Every structure is written in structure tokens, then in C-alpha cells.
Coordinates of C-alpha atoms in Angstrom, one line a residue:
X1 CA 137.5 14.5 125.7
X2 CA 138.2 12.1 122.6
X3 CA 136.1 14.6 120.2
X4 CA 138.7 16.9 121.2
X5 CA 140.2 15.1 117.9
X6 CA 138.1 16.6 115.6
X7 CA 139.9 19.9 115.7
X8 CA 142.7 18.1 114.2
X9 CA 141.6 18.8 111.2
X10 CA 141.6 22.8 111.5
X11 CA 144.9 22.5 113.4
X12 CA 147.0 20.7 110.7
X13 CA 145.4 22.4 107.8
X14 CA 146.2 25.6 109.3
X15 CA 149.7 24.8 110.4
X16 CA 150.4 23.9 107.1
X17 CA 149.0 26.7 105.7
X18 CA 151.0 29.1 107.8
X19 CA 154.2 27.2 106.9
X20 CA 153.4 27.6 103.0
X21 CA 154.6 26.1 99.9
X22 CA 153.8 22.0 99.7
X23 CA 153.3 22.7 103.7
X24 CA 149.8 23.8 102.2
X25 CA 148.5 20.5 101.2
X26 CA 149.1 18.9 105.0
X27 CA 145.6 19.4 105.8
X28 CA 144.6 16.9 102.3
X29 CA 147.3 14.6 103.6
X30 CA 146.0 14.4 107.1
X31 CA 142.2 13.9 106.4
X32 CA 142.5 11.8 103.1
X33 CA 145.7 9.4 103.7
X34 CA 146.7 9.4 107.1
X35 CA 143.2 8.9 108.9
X36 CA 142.2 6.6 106.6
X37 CA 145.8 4.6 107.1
X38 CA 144.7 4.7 110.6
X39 CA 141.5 3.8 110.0
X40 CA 142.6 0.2 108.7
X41 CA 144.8 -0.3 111.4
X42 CA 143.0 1.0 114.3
X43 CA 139.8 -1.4 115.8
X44 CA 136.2 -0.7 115.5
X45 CA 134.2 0.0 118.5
X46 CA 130.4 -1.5 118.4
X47 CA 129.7 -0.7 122.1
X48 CA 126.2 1.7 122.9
X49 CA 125.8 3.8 125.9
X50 CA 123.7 2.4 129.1
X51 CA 120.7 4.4 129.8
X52 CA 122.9 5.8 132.7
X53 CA 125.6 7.1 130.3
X54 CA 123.4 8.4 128.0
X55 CA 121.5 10.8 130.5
X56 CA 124.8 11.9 131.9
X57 CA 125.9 13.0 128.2
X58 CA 123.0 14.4 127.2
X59 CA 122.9 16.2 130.5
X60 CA 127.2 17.4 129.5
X61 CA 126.8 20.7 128.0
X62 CA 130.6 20.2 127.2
X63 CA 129.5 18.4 124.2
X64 CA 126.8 21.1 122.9
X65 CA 130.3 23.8 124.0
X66 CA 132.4 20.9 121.2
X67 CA 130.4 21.9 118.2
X68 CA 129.8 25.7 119.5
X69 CA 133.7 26.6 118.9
X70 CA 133.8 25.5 115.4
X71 CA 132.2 28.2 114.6
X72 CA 135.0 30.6 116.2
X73 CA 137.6 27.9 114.1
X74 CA 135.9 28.1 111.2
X75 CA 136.0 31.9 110.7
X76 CA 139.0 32.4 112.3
X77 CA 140.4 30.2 109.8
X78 CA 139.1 32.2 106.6
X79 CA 140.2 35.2 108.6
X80 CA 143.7 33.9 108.4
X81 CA 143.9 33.1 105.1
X82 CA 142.3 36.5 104.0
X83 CA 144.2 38.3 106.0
X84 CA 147.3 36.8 106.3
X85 CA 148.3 35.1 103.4
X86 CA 146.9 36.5 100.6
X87 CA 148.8 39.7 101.7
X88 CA 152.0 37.7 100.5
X89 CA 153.0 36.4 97.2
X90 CA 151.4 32.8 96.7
X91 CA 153.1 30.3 94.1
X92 CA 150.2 28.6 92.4
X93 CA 150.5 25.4 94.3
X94 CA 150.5 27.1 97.6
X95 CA 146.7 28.4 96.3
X96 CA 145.6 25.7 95.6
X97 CA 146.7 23.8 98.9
X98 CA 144.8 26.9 100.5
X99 CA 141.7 25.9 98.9
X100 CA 141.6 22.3 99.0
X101 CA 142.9 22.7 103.0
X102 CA 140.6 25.4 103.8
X103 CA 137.8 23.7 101.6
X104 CA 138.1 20.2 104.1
X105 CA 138.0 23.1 107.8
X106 CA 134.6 24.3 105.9
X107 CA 133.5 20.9 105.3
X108 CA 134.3 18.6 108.2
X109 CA 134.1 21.5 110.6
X110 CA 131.5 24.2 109.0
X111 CA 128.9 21.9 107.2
X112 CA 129.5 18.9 109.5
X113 CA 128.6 20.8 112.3
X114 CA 125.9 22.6 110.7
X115 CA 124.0 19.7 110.3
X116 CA 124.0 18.4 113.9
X117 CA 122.8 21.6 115.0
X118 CA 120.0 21.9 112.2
X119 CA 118.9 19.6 114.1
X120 CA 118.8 20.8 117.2
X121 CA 115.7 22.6 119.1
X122 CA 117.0 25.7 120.4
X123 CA 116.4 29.0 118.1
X124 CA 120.7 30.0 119.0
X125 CA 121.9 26.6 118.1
X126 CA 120.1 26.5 114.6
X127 CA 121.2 29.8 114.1
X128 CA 124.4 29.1 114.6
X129 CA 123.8 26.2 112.1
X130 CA 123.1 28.2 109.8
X131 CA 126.2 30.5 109.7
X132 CA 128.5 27.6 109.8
X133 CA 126.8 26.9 106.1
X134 CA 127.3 30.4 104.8
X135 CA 131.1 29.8 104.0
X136 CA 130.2 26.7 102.0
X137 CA 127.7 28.4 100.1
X138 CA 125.3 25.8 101.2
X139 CA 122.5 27.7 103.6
X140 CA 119.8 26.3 101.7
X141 CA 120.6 23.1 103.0
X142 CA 119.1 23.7 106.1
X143 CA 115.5 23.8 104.4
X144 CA 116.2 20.8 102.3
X145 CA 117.8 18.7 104.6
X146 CA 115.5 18.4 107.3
X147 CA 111.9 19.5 105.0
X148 CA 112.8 17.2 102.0
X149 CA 116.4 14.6 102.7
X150 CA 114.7 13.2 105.8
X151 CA 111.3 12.6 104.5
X152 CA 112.3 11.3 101.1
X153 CA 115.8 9.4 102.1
X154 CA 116.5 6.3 100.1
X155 CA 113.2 7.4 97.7
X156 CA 113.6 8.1 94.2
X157 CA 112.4 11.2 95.4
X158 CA 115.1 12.4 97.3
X159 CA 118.1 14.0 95.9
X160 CA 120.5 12.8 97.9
X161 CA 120.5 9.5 97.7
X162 CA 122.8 7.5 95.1
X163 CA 121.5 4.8 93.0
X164 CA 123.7 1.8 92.8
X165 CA 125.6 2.4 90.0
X166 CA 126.0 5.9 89.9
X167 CA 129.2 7.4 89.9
X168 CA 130.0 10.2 91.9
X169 CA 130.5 12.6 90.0
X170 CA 126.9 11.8 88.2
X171 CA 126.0 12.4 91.5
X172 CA 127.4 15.0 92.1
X173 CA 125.3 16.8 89.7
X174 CA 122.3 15.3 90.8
X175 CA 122.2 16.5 94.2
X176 CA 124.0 19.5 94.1
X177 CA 121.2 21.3 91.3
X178 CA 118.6 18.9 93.3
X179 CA 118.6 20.1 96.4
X180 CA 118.8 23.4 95.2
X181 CA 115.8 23.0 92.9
X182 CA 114.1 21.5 96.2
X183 CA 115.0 23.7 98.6
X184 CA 112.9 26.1 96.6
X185 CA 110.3 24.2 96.1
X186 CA 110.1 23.3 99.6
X187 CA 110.4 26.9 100.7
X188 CA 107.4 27.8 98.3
X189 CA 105.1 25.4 100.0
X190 CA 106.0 26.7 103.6
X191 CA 105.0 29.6 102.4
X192 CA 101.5 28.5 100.8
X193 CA 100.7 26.7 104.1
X194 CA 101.3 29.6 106.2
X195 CA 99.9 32.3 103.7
X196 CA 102.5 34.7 103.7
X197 CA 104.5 36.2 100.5
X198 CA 107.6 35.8 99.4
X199 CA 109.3 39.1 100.5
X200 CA 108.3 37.7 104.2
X201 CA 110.6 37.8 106.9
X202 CA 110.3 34.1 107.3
X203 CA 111.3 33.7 103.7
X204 CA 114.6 31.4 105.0
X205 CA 115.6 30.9 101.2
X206 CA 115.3 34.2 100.3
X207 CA 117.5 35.8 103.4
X208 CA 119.6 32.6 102.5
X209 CA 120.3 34.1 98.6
X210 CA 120.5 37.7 99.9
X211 CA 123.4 36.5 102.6
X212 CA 125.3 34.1 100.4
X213 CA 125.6 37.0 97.6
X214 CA 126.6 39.6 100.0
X215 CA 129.3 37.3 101.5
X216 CA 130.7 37.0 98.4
X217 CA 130.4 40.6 97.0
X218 CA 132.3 41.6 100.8
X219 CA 135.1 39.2 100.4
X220 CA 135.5 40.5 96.9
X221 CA 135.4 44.1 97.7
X222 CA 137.1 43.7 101.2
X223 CA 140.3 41.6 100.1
X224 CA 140.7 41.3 96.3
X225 CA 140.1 39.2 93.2
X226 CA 142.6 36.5 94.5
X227 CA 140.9 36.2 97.9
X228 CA 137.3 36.2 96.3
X229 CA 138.8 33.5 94.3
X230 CA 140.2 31.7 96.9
X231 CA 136.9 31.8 99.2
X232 CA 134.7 30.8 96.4
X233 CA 136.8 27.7 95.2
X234 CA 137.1 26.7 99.2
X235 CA 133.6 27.0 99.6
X236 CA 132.8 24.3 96.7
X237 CA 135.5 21.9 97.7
X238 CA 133.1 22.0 101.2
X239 CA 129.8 21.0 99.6
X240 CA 131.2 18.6 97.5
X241 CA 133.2 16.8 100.5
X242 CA 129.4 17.3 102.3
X243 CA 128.1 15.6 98.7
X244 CA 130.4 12.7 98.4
X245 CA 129.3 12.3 102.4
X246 CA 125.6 12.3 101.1
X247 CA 127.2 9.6 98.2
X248 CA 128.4 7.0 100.6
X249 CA 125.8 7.2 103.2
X250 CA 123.0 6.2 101.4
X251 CA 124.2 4.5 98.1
X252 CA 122.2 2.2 96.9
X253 CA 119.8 1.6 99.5
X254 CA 116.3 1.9 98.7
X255 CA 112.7 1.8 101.1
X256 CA 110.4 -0.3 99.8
X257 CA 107.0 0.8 98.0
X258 CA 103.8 0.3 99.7
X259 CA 100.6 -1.3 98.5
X260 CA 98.8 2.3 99.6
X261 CA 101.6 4.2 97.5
X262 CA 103.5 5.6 100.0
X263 CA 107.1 4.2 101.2
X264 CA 107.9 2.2 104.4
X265 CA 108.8 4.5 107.1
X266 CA 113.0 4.8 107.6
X267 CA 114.5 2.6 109.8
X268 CA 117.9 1.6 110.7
X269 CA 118.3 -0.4 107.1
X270 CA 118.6 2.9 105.1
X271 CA 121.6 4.3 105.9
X272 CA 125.3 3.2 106.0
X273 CA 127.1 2.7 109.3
X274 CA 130.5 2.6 110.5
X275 CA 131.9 1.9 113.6
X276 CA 135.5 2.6 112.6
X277 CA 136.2 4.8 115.7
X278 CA 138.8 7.4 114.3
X279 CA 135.8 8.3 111.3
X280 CA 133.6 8.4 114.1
X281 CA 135.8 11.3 116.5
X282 CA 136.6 13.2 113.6
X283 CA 133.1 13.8 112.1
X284 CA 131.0 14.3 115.7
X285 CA 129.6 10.7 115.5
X286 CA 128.0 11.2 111.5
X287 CA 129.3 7.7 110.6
X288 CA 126.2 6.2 113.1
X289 CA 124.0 7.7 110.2
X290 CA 121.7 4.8 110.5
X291 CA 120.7 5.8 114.4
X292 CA 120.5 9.7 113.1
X293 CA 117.9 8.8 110.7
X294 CA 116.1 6.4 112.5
X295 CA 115.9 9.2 115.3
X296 CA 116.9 12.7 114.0
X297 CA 116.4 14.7 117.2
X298 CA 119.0 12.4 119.0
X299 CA 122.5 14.2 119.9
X300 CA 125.7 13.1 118.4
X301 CA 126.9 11.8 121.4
X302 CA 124.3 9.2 122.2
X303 CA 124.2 8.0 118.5
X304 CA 123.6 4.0 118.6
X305 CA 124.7 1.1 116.6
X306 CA 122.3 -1.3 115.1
X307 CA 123.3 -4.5 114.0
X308 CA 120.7 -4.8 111.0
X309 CA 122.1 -1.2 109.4
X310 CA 123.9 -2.0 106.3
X311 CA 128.2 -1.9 107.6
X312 CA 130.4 -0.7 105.4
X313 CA 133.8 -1.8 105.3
X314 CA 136.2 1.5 105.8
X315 CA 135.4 4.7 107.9
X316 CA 134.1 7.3 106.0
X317 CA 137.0 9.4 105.0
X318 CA 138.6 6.1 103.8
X319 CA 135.3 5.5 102.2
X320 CA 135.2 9.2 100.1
X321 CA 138.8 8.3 98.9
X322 CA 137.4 4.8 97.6
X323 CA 134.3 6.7 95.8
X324 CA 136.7 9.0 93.6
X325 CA 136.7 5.7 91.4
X326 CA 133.7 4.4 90.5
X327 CA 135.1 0.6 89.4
X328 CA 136.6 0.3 93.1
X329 CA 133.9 1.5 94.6
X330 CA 131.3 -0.2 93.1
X331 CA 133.4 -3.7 93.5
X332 CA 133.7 -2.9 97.3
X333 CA 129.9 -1.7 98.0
X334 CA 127.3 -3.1 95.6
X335 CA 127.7 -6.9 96.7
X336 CA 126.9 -5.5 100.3
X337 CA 123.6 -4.0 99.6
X338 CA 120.6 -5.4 100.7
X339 CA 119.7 -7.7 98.1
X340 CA 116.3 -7.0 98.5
X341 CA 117.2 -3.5 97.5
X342 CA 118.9 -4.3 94.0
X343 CA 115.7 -5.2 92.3

């Protein structure tokens, strides 16, 4: 029931939304200073699951029913805000505590959840993966995350992982034209290997571009140039809360180079954890990123800690606020990298 939590979030953001004027911005205040406030305060929980517990959640299809109804939240959130309140007249700070509060629903609960169910077996649960990414404007990274991110993780290779040193917002750019550039690139091949062209129904990336464009050109046609505007700013505030996710989670970690050329298989060392409990309700377990990439098929809810991961030192939401400034955040997380990773 704890991950019950998570549609805090949504809740708050919308409530302040419907209550308007610096209301707007509650949804900013409640993921980026009050949950991290917390998260100093409250304790961190290092416990796994017996093997008992685990086969009684994986066999709880309330958890799978969890991450199902963020898909009804997050459209019924931009359903809201286009219908609702861009029927009114909107004071410029109202927009943009819209955006920023609608931008953190499509991020911790569109492309948050999207990713656990990319990873998932069952044809309706990636599917619905996959819509939870089109408000983000991020479908392509279903191809790239699980073709390319989890083969090349902590590789020069791989997009997605920070080097130590790098700022965010250098990051930022590397990732976000990266894994675009990839996604492609990875698409391509799949279609080499199974012979077929590119106007082929199996074409993800081209349905993906076709989708994305008439989403937009709907919401434009549909509601208006402030809605359009309103949609597409929300949208990039999503992927770049999933990017600076991708920043911290990985930063500076680095798999070692093999005499035979290739890279030492990922373990538990190439990821960040964080057993900061309230991080870990909020985002469905992600903050055990060391366990998801060690084992990528395993549910959120059986997610393990393992004591030679890399720990950081805040949750993850407090963690995104510390990356915003690249002094702190370098001070705070380069002396706790591997030092067998630095050289």
C-alpha cells in the first residue's frame, strides 16, 4: 500500500493547479523541497525481501494494477489542463507553474513508469509503456533504452552515462541528441537483421515519429496555440527530469576494458543506489538502479540492495536538486566513485 505514495505527486500538482496563481508551482515545491527535506530527516531502509516475500509480490497483481493507473493519471491530467484551464485567463506565472507541475506528472509518473514496463514481457504492458512516453515526446526511448542503454551502460559508448566531470547540462545535450541519434541507428540494424524496409509495420521508430508529430499537430489544432505551447514545454521539462535521472544514476562510473576488447559484463558496481525510502515510494523502486541493471527483467517490487553498489548520499530527487550545480555536485559525488574508475 506504501506505493500508494507515488500518486502524491499527480495529486498535489493538480490541486495546485486547479487552485491557480503561485498555487501552480505546489507540485515543484512538493517533489523538489519538501521530499527531499524529508528525505534527510526520514531513515534509510537496507532490508531485501525473503524468497517467501518475494514470490508473494511477484505473485500481487496489485502492484502490476500500481503502475497500470498512471496511465489513466497521466492523461487525465493533460486533459485537465487543456480543457480546463487554458479555457481561462492565465497570468504568466500561473503558465509556467502549469508546465513545470505538469512537466514533473509526465516525468515521475509517465516516463518513470514507462520504463518499468519497457521492461516487462507481456505485449499490453509494453504497449502501454509506450504511450506513457508519448506525452514526453520521448517514444524512441523504448528502442534505445533496452537495445543500446543496457548493453553499453557505464561505456563510452552509451549515451547516457555521465563522465565525472561533466555538468549537467553538458549532459544534457549529450544524451538527449544521443539517444536520439542511437535510437535510429539501433532501429536501422533491427531492420537489417530481420530484412525488412523501412516503411515496415515493425518500423517502431518510424510509427514513433509519425505518433509524436500527430500528437502535437492534434493538441495544436484541437486546443490552441497556448495549449500547444503548454504541452510541448511540459513535455521537455519530462525528459529532462528523466535525463538528469539518467545524470545521477550512472555518473562517473565506468566498466572496465577487457584484454579481448570488449567490457566487463554490468554488475551491481555500475549504477548508483539509494536506499532513502521516501525516493524509493515515489519513483516505483528506480533508486535500487544497481539491482535493475544487474537483472533488468526483475519487477520493481523485488528490487534488491547490494552492499558493493556505489551509495550515494541523498535520495534521488534530493540528488537532481544537488546536480543543478555542478561545484556541489561534484564536491559531494566524485570522492565516492570507485577509485578504480577515475583513471
Amino acid at each position: 500500500m506504501k506505493y500508494l505514495l507515488a500518486y502524491c505527486v499527480p495529486f498535489i500538482a493538480i490541486i495546485g493547479i486547479y487552485f491557480g496563481g503561485y498555487w501552480s508551482f505546489s507540485g515543484v515545491v512538493f517533489a523538489f523541497v519538501l521530499i527531499p527535506f524529508l528525505e534527510l530527516i526520514l531513515p534509510r531502509n537496507e532490508k531485501n525481501y525473503s524468497a517467501d516475500e518475494i514470490d508473494n509480490r511477484l505473485k500481487n497483481g496489485f502492484f502490476d494494477l500500481l503502475l497500470y493507473l498512471n496511465v489513466v493519471i497521466v492523461y487525465g491530467s493533460l486533459l485537465y489542463v487543456l480543457i480546463v484551464k487554458t479555457n481561462k485567463n492565465l497570468s504568466n506565472s500561473e503558465i509556467i507553474g502549469i508546465i513545470v507541475s505538469l512537466g514533473i506528472i509526465l516525468g515521475s509518473n509517465g516516463i518513470n513508469v514507462a520504463h518499468e514496463l519497457g521492461h516487462r514481457e507481456k505485449l499490453y504492458e509494453r504497449m502501454l509503456g509506450k504511450l506513457l512516453l508519448i506525452p514526453s515526446h520521448y517514444t524512441h526511448f523504448f528502442i534505445e533504452h533496452n537495445h543500446g542503454h543496457h548493453v553499453h551502460v557505464s561505456t563510452p559508448q552509451d549515451p547516457s552515462t555521465a563522465k565525472i566531470n561533466q555538468s549537467l547540462y553538458a549532459f544534457w545535450i549529450q544524451t538527449i541528441c544521443g539517444t536520439y541519434i542511437k535510437a535510429w541507428q539501433i532501429q536501422k540494424k533491427l531492420n537489417q537483421n530481420e530484412n525488412r524496409s523501412f516503411f515496415s509495420l515493425k518500423n517502431d521508430m518510424m510509427w514513433f515519429t509519425l505518433i509524436q508529430i500527430t500528437y502535437l499537430i492534434l493538441i495544436y489544432f484541437s486546443f490552441g496555440i497556448l495549449s500547444f505551447t503548454i504541452v510541448l514545454s511540459a513535455g521537455i521539462i519530462g525528459f529532462l527530469l528523466l535525463e538528469t535521472i539518467n545524470y545521477i544514476e550512472h555518473y562517473g562510473l565506468k566498466r572496465n576494458l577487457l584484454p579481448s576488447g570488449r567490457y566487463e559484463r554490468v554488475s551491481e558496481k555500475h549504477s548508483w543506489n539509494s536506499n532513502h525510502i521516501l525516493g524509493r515510494i515515489m519513483l516505483y523502486e528506480l533508486t535500487r538502479h544497481s539491482d535493475h541493471h544487474y537483472k533488468s527483467q526483475k519487477k520493481f517490487q523485488v528490487l534488491e540492495y547490494h552492499f558493493v553498489s556505489p551509495q550515494m548520499p541523498y535520495g534521488y530527487p534530493t540528488s537532481m536538486v544537488l546536480s543543478l550545480v555542478p561545484p556541489l555536485w561534484f564536491a559531494v559525488m566524485n570522492k565516492r566513485i570507485p577509485s578504480e574508475m577515475k583513471t
